[in-house]
Coordinates of C-alpha atoms in Angstrom, one line a residue:
Chain A
M1 CA 14.4 -13.1 36.0
D2 CA 16.0 -14.7 39.1
R3 CA 19.8 -15.0 38.5
L4 CA 21.0 -18.7 40.0
L5 CA 24.7 -19.3 39.0
E6 CA 27.1 -16.7 37.9
V7 CA 30.6 -17.9 36.8
K8 CA 33.3 -15.5 36.6
N9 CA 36.6 -15.7 34.8
L10 CA 36.6 -19.3 35.6
K11 CA 40.2 -20.9 35.4
V12 CA 40.5 -25.4 35.9
S13 CA 44.0 -26.6 35.2
Y14 CA 44.0 -30.3 35.7
N15 CA 48.3 -31.3 36.8
T16 CA 49.9 -34.2 35.1
W17 CA 53.1 -35.9 35.2
K18 CA 53.5 -33.7 31.5
G19 CA 53.0 -30.4 33.2
K20 CA 49.8 -28.4 33.8
V21 CA 47.2 -29.1 31.2
R22 CA 44.7 -25.7 31.3
A23 CA 41.4 -27.3 30.4
V24 CA 39.3 -24.1 31.1
R25 CA 40.2 -20.7 30.5
G26 CA 38.2 -17.6 31.9
L27 CA 35.0 -19.2 31.9
E28 CA 32.0 -16.4 31.9
F29 CA 28.5 -17.8 32.5
H30 CA 24.9 -17.1 34.4
L31 CA 22.2 -19.7 34.7
D32 CA 18.7 -18.2 35.7
R33 CA 15.6 -20.2 37.3
N34 CA 13.8 -22.5 35.4
E35 CA 16.1 -22.3 32.2
T36 CA 18.1 -24.7 30.2
L37 CA 21.3 -23.4 29.3
A38 CA 23.8 -25.9 26.8
I39 CA 27.2 -25.9 26.5
V40 CA 28.3 -27.6 23.3
G41 CA 31.5 -28.4 22.3
E42 CA 33.7 -31.3 20.7
S43 CA 35.8 -33.9 23.2
G44 CA 38.4 -32.2 25.0
C45 CA 37.1 -28.3 25.3
G46 CA 36.6 -28.3 28.6
K47 CA 33.3 -28.6 29.0
T48 CA 32.9 -31.0 31.8
A49 CA 36.1 -29.7 33.8
A50 CA 34.0 -26.6 33.7
V51 CA 31.0 -28.8 35.4
K52 CA 32.9 -30.3 37.8
A53 CA 34.6 -27.2 39.4
L54 CA 31.0 -25.6 39.4
M55 CA 30.6 -27.9 42.6
R56 CA 34.3 -28.3 43.4
L57 CA 34.5 -31.5 42.9
M58 CA 38.3 -30.9 41.2
E59 CA 40.1 -32.6 44.4
S60 CA 43.9 -31.0 44.6
P61 CA 46.4 -31.8 43.5
A62 CA 45.1 -33.5 40.3
G63 CA 43.1 -30.6 39.3
E64 CA 42.4 -26.8 40.8
I65 CA 40.5 -24.1 40.3
E66 CA 43.1 -21.2 40.0
E67 CA 42.6 -18.0 41.7
G68 CA 41.0 -14.7 40.1
S69 CA 37.8 -17.2 39.3
G70 CA 34.3 -16.8 41.1
I71 CA 31.5 -19.0 41.2
F72 CA 28.3 -17.5 43.0
F73 CA 25.3 -19.8 43.9
E74 CA 22.4 -18.0 44.9
G75 CA 24.7 -14.7 45.4
R76 CA 27.1 -17.3 47.6
D77 CA 30.5 -17.8 46.7
V78 CA 30.8 -21.3 46.2
L79 CA 34.9 -21.6 46.5
A80 CA 35.1 -19.7 50.3
M81 CA 31.9 -23.0 50.7
D82 CA 33.0 -24.9 53.8
K83 CA 32.7 -28.8 53.8
K84 CA 29.1 -28.9 55.2
E85 CA 28.1 -26.4 53.1
L86 CA 29.6 -28.0 50.4
V87 CA 28.0 -31.0 50.9
R88 CA 24.5 -29.1 51.0
L89 CA 24.9 -27.9 47.7
R90 CA 26.2 -31.1 46.4
G91 CA 23.1 -32.9 45.4
G92 CA 21.2 -30.6 47.9
D93 CA 21.1 -27.7 45.9
I94 CA 22.4 -29.2 42.7
G95 CA 21.6 -32.4 41.0
M96 CA 24.1 -34.4 38.5
I97 CA 23.6 -37.1 36.0
F98 CA 26.5 -38.0 34.2
Q99 CA 27.1 -39.7 31.0
D100 CA 27.8 -43.4 32.5
P101 CA 25.5 -44.4 34.6
M102 CA 26.5 -47.5 35.4
A103 CA 30.1 -46.3 36.7
S104 CA 28.1 -43.6 38.8
L105 CA 25.8 -45.9 40.3
N106 CA 26.9 -48.0 43.6
P107 CA 27.2 -52.1 41.7
T108 CA 26.5 -53.4 45.3
M109 CA 23.3 -51.3 46.7
K110 CA 20.0 -51.8 45.8
I111 CA 18.7 -48.8 43.6
G112 CA 16.1 -48.0 46.2
D113 CA 18.5 -47.6 48.4
Q114 CA 20.1 -45.5 46.7
I115 CA 17.9 -42.9 46.0
A116 CA 17.1 -43.0 50.1
E117 CA 20.4 -42.4 50.6
S118 CA 20.8 -38.8 49.3
L119 CA 17.0 -38.2 50.7
M120 CA 18.4 -39.6 54.7
I121 CA 21.0 -37.1 54.2
H122 CA 20.1 -33.8 52.5
R123 CA 15.8 -33.7 53.6
K124 CA 16.8 -35.5 56.6
L125 CA 14.2 -38.1 56.6
K126 CA 14.0 -41.3 58.5
K127 CA 14.9 -44.4 56.7
K128 CA 11.6 -45.8 56.2
E129 CA 9.7 -41.9 54.9
A130 CA 12.7 -42.3 52.9
Q131 CA 12.5 -45.3 50.8
A132 CA 9.3 -44.3 50.2
E133 CA 9.9 -41.5 48.9
A134 CA 12.2 -43.4 46.9
R135 CA 9.9 -45.1 44.7
E136 CA 7.8 -42.5 44.4
M137 CA 10.8 -41.2 42.5
L138 CA 11.0 -44.2 40.7
R139 CA 7.5 -43.7 39.5
Q140 CA 8.1 -40.1 38.7
V141 CA 10.9 -41.5 36.3
D142 CA 8.5 -43.8 34.6
I143 CA 9.8 -46.9 35.9
P144 CA 7.2 -49.3 35.7
D145 CA 6.7 -51.5 39.1
A146 CA 8.3 -49.3 41.7
D147 CA 8.4 -51.5 44.7
F148 CA 9.8 -54.5 42.8
M149 CA 12.4 -52.5 41.1
A150 CA 13.9 -50.7 43.7
Q151 CA 15.0 -54.1 45.2
K152 CA 17.2 -54.4 42.0
Y153 CA 21.3 -53.7 41.3
P154 CA 22.2 -51.5 38.6
H155 CA 23.9 -54.8 36.7
E156 CA 20.3 -55.9 36.4
L157 CA 19.0 -53.1 34.6
S158 CA 19.5 -51.8 30.9
G159 CA 21.1 -48.4 30.2
G160 CA 18.0 -46.3 29.5
M161 CA 16.7 -47.8 33.1
R162 CA 20.2 -46.7 34.8
Q163 CA 19.6 -43.1 33.6
R164 CA 16.5 -42.7 34.8
V165 CA 17.3 -43.8 38.3
M166 CA 19.9 -41.6 37.6
I167 CA 17.8 -38.3 37.1
A168 CA 15.8 -39.9 40.3
I169 CA 18.8 -39.9 41.9
A170 CA 19.3 -35.9 41.0
L171 CA 15.9 -35.1 41.2
A172 CA 15.1 -36.4 44.4
C173 CA 16.0 -33.4 47.0
R174 CA 14.4 -31.2 44.4
P175 CA 17.7 -29.1 43.0
K176 CA 17.5 -26.0 41.8
I177 CA 20.1 -26.4 39.6
L178 CA 20.5 -30.1 37.0
I179 CA 23.7 -30.3 35.6
A180 CA 23.5 -33.3 32.5
D181 CA 27.1 -34.1 31.5
E182 CA 26.0 -36.0 28.0
P183 CA 22.9 -37.8 29.6
T184 CA 22.5 -39.8 26.6
T185 CA 25.1 -40.2 24.7
A186 CA 25.1 -43.4 25.6
L187 CA 22.2 -44.3 24.6
D188 CA 19.9 -45.7 21.6
V189 CA 18.1 -42.6 19.7
T190 CA 14.6 -44.1 20.7
V191 CA 15.3 -44.3 24.1
Q192 CA 17.6 -40.7 23.9
A193 CA 13.9 -39.0 23.2
Q194 CA 12.2 -40.9 26.0
I195 CA 14.9 -39.6 28.5
L196 CA 15.3 -36.3 27.1
E197 CA 11.1 -35.5 27.1
L198 CA 11.2 -37.0 30.9
M199 CA 14.2 -34.3 31.9
G200 CA 11.7 -31.9 30.1
E201 CA 8.5 -32.7 32.3
L202 CA 10.0 -33.2 35.4
Q203 CA 12.1 -29.8 34.8
Q204 CA 8.4 -28.0 34.3
K205 CA 6.9 -29.6 37.2
F206 CA 10.0 -28.9 39.8
G207 CA 11.0 -25.6 38.5
T208 CA 14.6 -26.5 38.1
A209 CA 17.1 -24.7 35.9
V210 CA 19.3 -27.1 33.4
I211 CA 23.0 -26.7 32.7
L212 CA 23.1 -29.5 29.8
I213 CA 26.4 -30.2 28.4
T214 CA 26.4 -32.1 25.0
H215 CA 29.0 -32.5 21.7
D216 CA 24.9 -32.5 19.6
L217 CA 23.8 -29.2 18.1
G218 CA 20.8 -31.4 17.2
I219 CA 20.3 -32.3 21.3
A220 CA 20.6 -28.2 22.2
A221 CA 18.6 -26.8 19.3
G222 CA 15.6 -29.7 20.8
N223 CA 15.9 -28.4 24.4
A224 CA 17.9 -25.7 25.3
D225 CA 16.5 -21.6 25.5
R226 CA 20.6 -20.7 25.7
I227 CA 23.4 -22.1 23.9
H228 CA 27.1 -21.4 24.8
I229 CA 29.8 -22.8 21.8
M230 CA 32.9 -23.9 24.0
Y231 CA 36.5 -24.2 22.0
A232 CA 40.0 -24.6 23.9
G233 CA 38.5 -24.2 27.1
Q234 CA 36.7 -20.6 26.2
I235 CA 33.1 -19.9 24.9
V236 CA 33.5 -18.5 21.5
E237 CA 29.7 -17.5 20.9
R238 CA 26.8 -17.5 22.9
G239 CA 23.2 -16.7 22.6
R240 CA 19.4 -17.6 22.5
T241 CA 18.7 -20.8 21.0
E242 CA 17.2 -19.3 17.5
E243 CA 19.4 -16.4 17.0
L244 CA 22.3 -19.2 17.4
F245 CA 20.9 -21.2 14.6
S246 CA 19.5 -18.2 12.2
N247 CA 22.1 -16.5 12.4
P248 CA 25.8 -18.2 13.4
V249 CA 28.6 -15.8 13.1
H250 CA 31.9 -17.5 15.1
P251 CA 33.7 -19.8 12.0
Y252 CA 34.1 -22.9 14.8
T253 CA 30.0 -22.8 15.2
R254 CA 29.4 -22.6 11.3
A255 CA 31.6 -25.2 10.7
L256 CA 30.0 -27.0 13.6
L257 CA 26.9 -26.7 12.1
H258 CA 27.9 -27.0 8.3
S259 CA 29.9 -30.3 8.9
T260 CA 26.7 -32.6 9.5
P261 CA 24.5 -33.4 6.4
K262 CA 21.8 -31.3 5.6
I263 CA 18.2 -33.0 5.2
D264 CA 18.5 -31.6 1.4
S265 CA 21.7 -32.2 0.5
K266 CA 22.8 -33.9 -2.8
Q267 CA 23.9 -37.2 -2.0
K268 CA 27.6 -38.4 -1.6
S269 CA 28.6 -34.7 -2.3
V270 CA 31.7 -33.2 -0.6
L271 CA 30.7 -32.4 3.4
Y272 CA 31.9 -29.1 5.0
S273 CA 35.6 -29.9 6.6
L274 CA 37.3 -28.3 9.7
A275 CA 40.5 -28.9 8.9
G276 CA 43.5 -29.3 12.0
S277 CA 42.7 -30.4 15.2
P278 CA 42.0 -28.2 18.7
P279 CA 45.4 -26.8 20.3
D280 CA 47.0 -28.7 23.0
L281 CA 45.5 -27.3 26.6
M282 CA 49.7 -28.1 27.4
H283 CA 50.5 -25.1 25.9
S284 CA 49.9 -21.3 26.2
I285 CA 47.7 -19.8 23.2
E286 CA 49.0 -16.5 21.7
G287 CA 45.8 -14.9 20.0
C288 CA 42.2 -17.1 19.1
P289 CA 42.5 -20.6 20.3
F290 CA 40.4 -21.2 16.1
S291 CA 43.0 -18.8 14.1
P292 CA 45.5 -22.0 13.4
R293 CA 41.8 -23.7 11.8
C294 CA 39.7 -20.4 10.8
G295 CA 39.8 -19.3 6.7
N296 CA 39.5 -16.0 7.5
S297 CA 42.9 -15.7 10.3
K298 CA 44.6 -12.3 9.9
D299 CA 47.4 -11.2 11.9
I300 CA 45.6 -9.9 15.0
C301 CA 44.2 -13.4 14.9
R302 CA 47.4 -15.1 15.5
E303 CA 49.0 -12.1 18.1
S304 CA 46.2 -11.3 20.4
L305 CA 42.9 -12.7 22.2
P306 CA 39.9 -11.9 20.3
E307 CA 38.1 -9.2 22.0
T308 CA 33.8 -9.3 22.3
A309 CA 31.6 -8.6 19.7
K310 CA 28.5 -7.7 20.6
I311 CA 25.6 -9.1 18.0
S312 CA 22.4 -8.1 19.9
E313 CA 21.6 -7.9 23.3
T314 CA 21.6 -11.8 24.2
H315 CA 24.1 -12.6 21.6
Q316 CA 27.6 -12.0 21.7
V317 CA 30.8 -13.8 19.7
M318 CA 34.5 -14.0 20.3
C319 CA 36.1 -12.4 17.1
W320 CA 37.8 -10.5 15.2
K321 CA 35.9 -10.2 12.0
A322 CA 33.8 -9.7 13.7
V323 CA 34.8 -7.0 15.5
R324 CA 36.1 -5.3 12.9
E325 CA 32.5 -5.4 11.5
M326 CA 29.5 -5.0 14.5
G327 CA 32.2 -2.8 17.0
G328 CA 33.2 -4.1 20.5
G329 CA 31.3 -4.3 23.1
E330 CA 31.6 -5.2 26.7
L331 CA 30.0 -8.9 28.0
Chain B
M1 CA 25.4 -66.0 -11.4
S2 CA 23.4 -62.3 -11.0
G3 CA 24.6 -59.3 -11.3
H4 CA 24.8 -58.7 -7.7
Y5 CA 28.4 -58.4 -6.6
I6 CA 27.6 -59.7 -3.0
E7 CA 24.6 -62.1 -2.1
I8 CA 23.5 -62.4 1.6
K9 CA 21.5 -65.3 1.6
N10 CA 19.4 -66.3 4.4
L11 CA 22.6 -65.7 6.4
K12 CA 22.0 -67.1 10.7
K13 CA 24.7 -66.3 12.9
Y14 CA 23.4 -67.9 16.7
F15 CA 25.7 -67.6 19.6
H16 CA 25.5 -70.3 22.6
V17 CA 25.1 -69.2 25.2
G18 CA 24.1 -71.8 27.6
K19 CA 22.0 -74.8 28.0
K20 CA 19.6 -74.8 25.3
L21 CA 19.8 -70.9 25.1
W22 CA 21.4 -69.0 21.5
L23 CA 21.4 -65.8 21.0
K24 CA 20.4 -64.7 17.6
A25 CA 22.4 -62.3 16.4
V26 CA 21.7 -62.5 12.7
D27 CA 18.6 -64.1 12.2
D28 CA 17.7 -65.3 8.5
I29 CA 19.0 -62.0 6.7
S30 CA 19.7 -61.7 3.0
L31 CA 20.5 -58.8 1.1
D32 CA 22.3 -57.7 -2.2
I33 CA 25.0 -55.0 -3.0
D34 CA 26.4 -54.2 -6.1
K35 CA 29.7 -53.4 -7.1
G36 CA 30.4 -49.7 -6.3
E37 CA 28.0 -49.2 -4.0
T38 CA 27.0 -48.6 -0.5
Y39 CA 25.0 -50.2 1.8
A40 CA 24.3 -49.0 4.7
L41 CA 23.3 -51.1 7.9
V42 CA 21.3 -49.2 11.1
G43 CA 19.7 -50.1 14.1
E44 CA 20.2 -49.7 17.4
S45 CA 23.3 -51.2 19.5
G46 CA 23.0 -54.7 19.8
C47 CA 20.9 -55.4 17.0
G48 CA 23.4 -57.2 15.3
K49 CA 24.8 -55.2 12.8
T50 CA 28.4 -55.7 13.7
T51 CA 27.7 -59.2 13.9
L52 CA 26.5 -59.7 10.1
G53 CA 29.0 -57.2 9.1
R54 CA 31.8 -60.2 10.7
T55 CA 30.0 -62.9 9.5
T56 CA 29.9 -61.7 5.7
L57 CA 33.5 -61.2 5.7
G58 CA 33.8 -65.2 7.2
F59 CA 35.3 -63.5 10.6
Y60 CA 32.4 -65.6 12.6
E61 CA 31.2 -69.0 10.8
A62 CA 27.4 -69.0 9.2
T63 CA 25.3 -70.8 11.1
G64 CA 23.4 -71.1 8.0
G65 CA 22.5 -69.5 4.5
E66 CA 25.5 -68.8 2.8
V67 CA 27.6 -65.6 1.2
L68 CA 28.1 -64.8 -2.0
V69 CA 31.2 -62.2 -3.5
N70 CA 31.2 -62.3 -7.1
G71 CA 29.6 -65.9 -7.5
T72 CA 32.1 -67.6 -4.6
N73 CA 31.0 -68.6 -1.3
I74 CA 33.4 -67.6 1.2
H75 CA 32.6 -69.7 4.0
K76 CA 33.3 -72.4 1.5
L77 CA 36.8 -71.0 1.3
G78 CA 40.2 -73.1 1.1
K79 CA 43.5 -71.9 2.8
E80 CA 44.9 -70.3 -0.2
E81 CA 41.4 -68.9 -1.7
R82 CA 40.7 -67.4 1.7
F83 CA 44.6 -65.8 1.8
G84 CA 43.5 -64.3 -1.6
F85 CA 40.1 -62.9 -0.4
T86 CA 41.7 -61.6 2.7
R87 CA 43.0 -59.0 0.7
K88 CA 39.9 -58.3 -1.4
A89 CA 37.8 -57.4 1.2
Q90 CA 39.0 -55.2 4.7
M91 CA 37.4 -54.3 7.5
I92 CA 37.2 -50.5 9.6
F93 CA 36.9 -50.7 13.1
Q94 CA 35.2 -48.3 15.0
D95 CA 37.7 -48.2 17.9
S96 CA 40.9 -47.0 15.8
Y97 CA 43.3 -47.5 18.9
S98 CA 42.4 -50.7 19.7
S99 CA 42.4 -52.1 16.1
M100 CA 46.2 -51.3 16.3
N101 CA 49.8 -52.7 17.6
P102 CA 50.3 -50.3 20.4
R103 CA 53.7 -51.5 19.5
M104 CA 54.0 -50.8 16.1
T105 CA 55.3 -47.5 13.7
I106 CA 52.2 -46.3 12.0
G107 CA 54.2 -46.6 9.3
D108 CA 54.8 -50.6 9.7
I109 CA 51.1 -50.5 10.5
V110 CA 50.1 -49.2 7.4
A111 CA 52.3 -51.8 5.5
E112 CA 51.9 -55.1 7.5
G113 CA 49.0 -56.4 4.9
M114 CA 50.9 -55.4 2.1
D115 CA 54.3 -57.1 4.0
I116 CA 52.1 -60.1 3.9
H117 CA 50.5 -60.3 0.5
R118 CA 53.6 -59.6 -0.9
L119 CA 52.6 -56.3 -2.3
C120 CA 55.8 -53.7 -2.8
S121 CA 59.7 -54.8 -2.6
S122 CA 61.3 -53.5 0.3
K123 CA 63.1 -50.9 -1.6
D124 CA 59.2 -49.2 -2.2
R125 CA 58.2 -49.9 0.9
A126 CA 59.0 -46.8 2.3
E127 CA 57.5 -44.9 -0.6
K128 CA 54.8 -47.0 -0.9
I129 CA 54.1 -45.9 3.2
C130 CA 54.2 -42.1 2.2
G131 CA 51.8 -42.3 -1.0
M132 CA 49.4 -44.1 1.6
L133 CA 49.6 -41.4 4.2
D134 CA 49.2 -38.7 1.5
M135 CA 45.7 -40.5 0.5
V136 CA 44.5 -40.2 3.3
G137 CA 45.5 -37.1 4.2
L138 CA 48.2 -37.4 6.0
S139 CA 51.7 -36.2 6.7
S140 CA 54.8 -38.6 6.0
E141 CA 56.3 -37.8 9.2
L142 CA 53.4 -39.6 11.0
A143 CA 54.9 -43.0 9.7
A144 CA 57.5 -43.2 12.4
R145 CA 55.4 -42.6 15.4
F146 CA 53.4 -44.5 17.5
P147 CA 49.2 -45.1 17.5
H148 CA 49.2 -43.2 21.0
E149 CA 50.8 -39.8 19.7
L150 CA 47.8 -39.6 16.9
S151 CA 44.6 -38.3 17.7
G152 CA 41.8 -40.0 17.4
G153 CA 40.8 -38.4 13.9
Q154 CA 44.6 -38.8 12.5
R155 CA 44.5 -42.8 13.6
Q156 CA 41.1 -43.1 11.8
R157 CA 42.8 -42.4 8.7
V158 CA 45.8 -44.4 9.1
V159 CA 42.9 -47.5 9.9
I160 CA 41.5 -46.5 6.4
A161 CA 45.3 -45.9 5.3
R162 CA 46.1 -49.8 6.0
A163 CA 42.9 -51.3 4.4
L164 CA 43.0 -49.5 1.1
A165 CA 47.0 -50.7 0.8
L166 CA 45.6 -53.7 -0.5
E167 CA 43.7 -52.3 -3.0
P168 CA 39.8 -54.2 -1.7
E169 CA 36.8 -54.3 -3.9
F170 CA 35.2 -54.3 -0.5
I171 CA 35.4 -53.0 2.5
V172 CA 33.2 -53.5 5.8
C173 CA 33.2 -50.0 7.5
D174 CA 31.9 -50.9 11.6
E175 CA 31.0 -47.3 12.4
P176 CA 33.9 -45.7 11.4
I177 CA 33.0 -42.6 12.7
S178 CA 31.0 -42.2 15.3
S179 CA 33.9 -42.7 17.9
L180 CA 34.8 -38.7 16.1
D181 CA 34.3 -35.5 16.8
V182 CA 31.5 -33.8 14.5
S183 CA 34.0 -31.7 12.8
V184 CA 36.1 -35.1 12.2
Q185 CA 33.5 -37.2 11.4
A186 CA 33.0 -34.9 7.9
Q187 CA 36.6 -35.3 7.1
V188 CA 36.5 -39.2 7.4
V189 CA 33.5 -39.7 5.4
N190 CA 34.6 -37.8 2.6
L191 CA 38.1 -39.2 2.3
L192 CA 35.6 -42.4 2.3
I193 CA 33.4 -40.7 -0.7
E194 CA 36.3 -39.8 -3.0
R195 CA 38.3 -43.0 -2.9
Q196 CA 35.2 -45.1 -3.7
K197 CA 34.9 -43.0 -6.4
K198 CA 38.2 -43.5 -7.5
M199 CA 38.8 -47.1 -6.7
E200 CA 35.0 -48.2 -7.4
L201 CA 34.7 -50.0 -3.8
T202 CA 31.6 -51.8 -2.4
Y203 CA 31.4 -50.9 1.4
L204 CA 29.4 -52.1 3.2
F205 CA 28.9 -49.2 6.0
I206 CA 27.4 -50.0 9.5
A207 CA 26.3 -47.3 11.2
H208 CA 23.4 -45.9 13.9
D209 CA 24.1 -41.9 12.7
L210 CA 21.4 -42.1 10.2
S211 CA 21.9 -38.1 8.7
M212 CA 25.6 -39.7 7.8
V213 CA 24.0 -42.6 6.2
R214 CA 21.6 -40.7 4.5
H215 CA 24.5 -38.6 3.4
I216 CA 27.0 -41.8 2.2
S217 CA 24.6 -44.5 0.8
D218 CA 22.6 -45.8 -1.9
K219 CA 20.9 -48.4 -0.1
V220 CA 19.7 -48.7 3.4
G221 CA 18.7 -51.8 5.5
V222 CA 17.6 -51.3 9.0
M223 CA 17.9 -54.2 11.6
Y224 CA 16.4 -54.9 14.8
M225 CA 17.5 -57.8 17.1
G226 CA 18.7 -59.4 14.2
K227 CA 16.1 -59.4 11.6
L228 CA 15.9 -57.1 8.7
M229 CA 13.1 -55.0 9.0
E230 CA 13.2 -52.9 5.8
S231 CA 15.3 -52.7 3.0
A232 CA 15.2 -49.9 0.5
S233 CA 17.3 -47.4 -1.9
T234 CA 18.5 -44.1 0.4
T235 CA 15.9 -41.6 -1.2
E236 CA 12.7 -44.0 -1.0
L237 CA 13.3 -45.6 2.9
Y238 CA 14.2 -41.7 3.3
G239 CA 11.0 -40.6 1.7
N240 CA 8.8 -43.3 2.7
P241 CA 9.6 -45.0 5.6
L242 CA 7.2 -47.7 5.9
H243 CA 8.0 -50.0 9.3
P244 CA 6.9 -48.9 12.0
Y245 CA 10.3 -49.2 13.7
T246 CA 12.1 -47.0 10.6
Q247 CA 9.8 -44.4 11.1
A248 CA 10.7 -44.2 15.1
L249 CA 14.1 -44.4 14.4
L250 CA 13.7 -41.5 11.8
S251 CA 11.6 -39.3 13.7
A252 CA 13.5 -39.8 16.7
I253 CA 16.7 -37.9 15.4
P254 CA 17.4 -34.8 16.9
V255 CA 17.8 -32.2 14.1
P256 CA 19.7 -28.7 15.2
D257 CA 16.8 -26.6 14.3
P258 CA 15.3 -25.2 16.8
G259 CA 11.9 -24.5 14.4
A260 CA 12.0 -28.4 13.6
G261 CA 9.4 -28.9 17.1
K262 CA 9.8 -31.2 19.9
I263 CA 10.7 -35.1 19.2
I264 CA 6.7 -36.5 20.3
T265 CA 7.2 -39.4 21.8
A266 CA 4.1 -40.7 21.8
D267 CA 4.4 -42.1 18.6
M268 CA 7.4 -44.1 19.6
P269 CA 8.2 -47.4 20.6
K270 CA 7.2 -48.2 23.6
G271 CA 9.8 -49.3 26.6
E272 CA 12.8 -50.8 25.2
K273 CA 13.6 -53.8 23.3
A274 CA 13.2 -57.0 24.7
G275 CA 16.6 -59.9 25.5
M276 CA 18.1 -61.2 22.4
I277 CA 18.7 -65.2 24.1
N278 CA 15.8 -67.7 22.9
P279 CA 13.0 -64.1 21.5
A280 CA 10.0 -65.1 21.3
P281 CA 8.1 -66.3 18.2
G282 CA 5.9 -63.6 16.4
C283 CA 7.2 -59.8 15.3
R284 CA 10.3 -58.9 16.8
F285 CA 9.5 -55.7 17.3
A286 CA 6.2 -56.6 18.2
S287 CA 6.1 -55.2 21.7
R288 CA 6.8 -52.2 21.2
C289 CA 4.9 -51.5 18.6
I290 CA 2.6 -49.0 18.7
Y291 CA 0.5 -50.5 15.8
A292 CA 0.7 -54.4 17.0
K293 CA -2.2 -56.8 17.0
A294 CA -2.9 -60.1 17.8
V295 CA -1.0 -61.7 14.9
C296 CA 2.0 -60.2 15.7
K297 CA 2.8 -61.4 18.5
E298 CA 2.4 -65.2 16.9
T299 CA 3.6 -65.3 13.0
A300 CA 6.9 -63.4 12.5
P301 CA 6.5 -61.6 9.5
E302 CA 8.6 -61.8 6.5
L303 CA 10.3 -59.6 4.0
R304 CA 8.5 -59.0 1.2
K305 CA 8.9 -56.7 -1.9
I306 CA 5.8 -53.9 -0.8
K307 CA 7.3 -52.6 -4.2
G308 CA 10.3 -52.6 -6.8
G309 CA 13.6 -52.4 -4.5
H310 CA 11.5 -51.7 -0.9
F311 CA 10.8 -54.7 1.0
A312 CA 9.6 -54.9 4.7
A313 CA 8.4 -57.0 7.4
C314 CA 5.5 -56.2 8.8
H315 CA 2.1 -57.8 9.1
I316 CA 0.2 -54.3 9.0
L317 CA 1.3 -53.1 5.4

């Protein structure tokens, strides 16, 4: 399969008045053509910081990508790109959808013009052509009465409609990668199902690869080919969707799966719950970041960062217990 | 007097939003809750769940209908009775941060209700605060801290401690877990269930997470645009959902199991809900319902008994 994106040892930090918050701590992953990769983790684990870094949306001095990090898009080094190349990358090669569509749309611009804007920049279309294409995109995302709706402002639309407009903008230039950062978190369940289905259809039609950022394992299960579980700025477990659900190895993955009630669980029984809270990313972490909350932690867990254990070719986990049982392996 | 602890009868709450414009947030809803029971209200955002919860506690004046708690109409209480009622009935809000005074310490927040109702002497106050924090699984050192120093999960526990400190009988929990991470949700839900068993608490649990609702509740009511669409015991509702809207809601939950198959949206409601201001006659769900007939657009269906304890408002049933 074709490798589209390769991320190597990505480290991202935010500079705050209190000090440096090291949000992403050595992330490694890749994305192939046409696949959907879900990155799952709880709030503050560095999911959004990581994908922002992919498009170099981290402005220094507020945040920075640390030295030694590598991001390669189709073999080209994103970190070495100049301004012109970055403009092509953002919105041209990689499209992005954010959690809150109202905050990412321009409130003073008609939605048709907002879609046309990116077409004029990236595909160098004339205004007329761009606007016709924008209406076509509105039809593609199942917005009824596209000619009429193109004249509306964002505040006139419902949350689900706004998210459809975001998808239309992101996909208008036929990007190779679509990054969807919690695209349905702000939506109701019935609308969420519609949006996820639409994303799946368009992905098939345009052959786009998707990075789906979510905190909901249910959404990841239904939509992703591969899943990476993130904790405290690192990927602690990665695998094909079926592998991860049939054989979760990392105690954090297991905790996430067990803390949602099962269909057949007894009512009002005690749910499995994870004690404690994630580590403060302001401080350096000794050993395994999960060890203070893990029921099985040994001395080695508190002292040094776990190596990666290989469960299968595609399934790896960062945990000392798994290393002892399975033997270490290279990523 | 019948045996139900809480009886909501034909409750209405309309908001006046403009000339001849009424937003019917709660429109003719009736339901009962028994003592020690959890009644869950589910529905999508903006369907009137929170308004129903608040009107039940008397935060809002009702436009029509009544709420009986232990046989007394809480909208007709005198000043003193009202004061007594605020001790027995408490509320837990969705956003724990905005429901605390940021300039008060955690200890003072937990004790505020006790101070107002004079439930403890100044001598026992510190001890009582430690006891409450301990009950919800927080360290007593936190008493001297401020809300911004706590995590979301810790703050939600403080809110629960504050509500429990008054030894209430009835708590309205308005989306108590939806702003929390999955691993922390379970901690809070466990705490709520454990306290209910020990103190025989009655909960009105407002939520949109249907899998958690199934776990925590005894009865469930499904709301849509201010109307109660279906109401039944939890096992009955999840096992045999009758209303097309309930069926759609249940089938739209993403299941954390890759074998479960894709969610099929062909059987789901089309589009999104219309506005709630001066709604059209007929069933509120008719415009999105895939089974809608002519009658659905003309007359609103009554909530009627389908079989023992299972109620639904739909013409096609």
